[in-house]
Amino acid sequence: MNTTLRHWKEAATLILAAGRRLAPAGLTSRTPEAPGPPEAPGPCPPLTSSCGPAHLPHTSAFDYDVLLLKRSSKSGFMPNAYVFPGGKVDSSDFSSEWLDIFQSFRDSPSFGLGSVTQPVESRPRMFATDRLHLGSPVPGEVAFRLCALRETFEECGVLLAVSKQEEKGLLLQGKEARRARCEVSGLCSSELSRWRTLVLQDSSNFLRMCRELQLLPNIWALHEWSNWLTPVAGYSAARFDTAFFICCLGETPQTLQDEREIVRCQWSTPSEVLQRYQAQEFWIAPPQFYELSRMCRLPSLNDLHNFSSQRATQGCEHWMPVVVQEDKHHISVLPGDKLYPSDTSGKTQVETSTEPQREEPQDNSALHRMVILNPYSTTLQINIKPKYNHLLPVIKPTSAHDPKSQL
């Protein structure tokens, strides 16, 4: 764990996509599809106005759902929000005991994850930090995946792991084959339930479970997707530096909320989530809004898996939204926007009347922002090219005469 951070706590979250086939006796919650003619999945879905906002693909275009968890009303961080599984890093995620679990992969870069081509000087701090210097032999790329897998198991009971018997096969297959689509552990439900209770009591029991059951957490199925930092203390006093990973499952697994932090498990298409958010049926935070809008570019699970596994080797950007106040709404600007400051150390808000100082000239028309009129009305305005071969979100067309786009 990085105890040197002043403003943030390190965390990890998992965007879990699964084919639209429910497992028998599943305990998941899924909203029925809206009626409408099916559309062929593809990397750039056609726009439609047959269901919800015109800029979103119809929900029937998707052959997969995404898992969202509703946080308890008593939660100290974003109560009642629908979020991806995830949570704060625990010291056990960086425990040296993981070296024994991943014994066969210790000589491979990042336990067989391979290397990222992104230059280390531009890597997000949470990945670039020297963990040996902080007392842990476990690389950040591994520990944050362990955190995401542990939290997913705690919050909804989904365990993504492979048995030690499969270890030799993983070694022989190489990193490309290890990125193949993930499967859920086949342990019996009573055994999983017993261990989940223990892990909920003490996070270090996740490591103990893997040792005693001879399991390898499937870190290779989690692909680096993005890195978001909590801006102002608008949701709570807590602020997090969060690694977002993505994982694709062939079938929808059984889920079970923990009835403490999580009170509901919801499987829906990315388009449906955005439509229900805009209809004020439930609330999602800006990072979820942005990432689900990106996923609307890829309604095919196979396309999503291939894109995410191949793109992940290029790395990701370090994003801290900076808030610009404007009348009765606010604008959350992101890197590349003409208003984004060059120095964001500890800064979370700028005034519209003040031109931020930049180290390099910047296109005065560059837009990369979320315009938030109220908690249920968010509009994306983007005309920049995403870095590291990432996706642009599907966005609602913006009028050239829209005053908010000219700030």
PDB file of C-alpha atoms in Angstrom, residues 48 110 114 127 133 241-242 249 268 312 324 330 349 387 391:
ATOM      1  CA  THR A  48     -31.356   4.802 -33.200  1.00  0.00           C
ATOM      2  CA  SER A 110       4.455  -8.812 -13.434  1.00  0.00           C
ATOM      3  CA  GLY A 114       3.668  -8.950 -19.588  1.00  0.00           C
ATOM      4  CA  PHE A 127       1.299   1.848 -11.650  1.00  0.00           C
ATOM      5  CA  HIS A 133      10.716   0.944  -2.275  1.00  0.00           C
ATOM      6  CA  ASP A 241      -7.069   6.882  -6.981  1.00  0.00           C
ATOM      7  CA  THR A 242      -8.786   3.997  -8.755  1.00  0.00           C
ATOM      8  CA  LEU A 249     -17.266 -13.711 -19.223  1.00  0.00           C
ATOM      9  CA  SER A 268     -27.991  -4.533 -17.878  1.00  0.00           C
ATOM     10  CA  ALA A 312      -4.482  -2.847 -22.525  1.00  0.00           C
ATOM     11  CA  VAL A 324     -15.370  24.566 -13.611  1.00  0.00           C
ATOM     12  CA  HIS A 330     -20.707  22.641 -13.402  1.00  0.00           C
ATOM     13  CA  GLN A 349     -11.546  23.379  -9.152  1.00  0.00           C
ATOM     14  CA  LYS A 387      -4.590   8.479 -26.127  1.00  0.00           C
ATOM     15  CA  LEU A 391     -12.327   4.455 -27.442  1.00  0.00           C
TER      16      LEU A 391
END
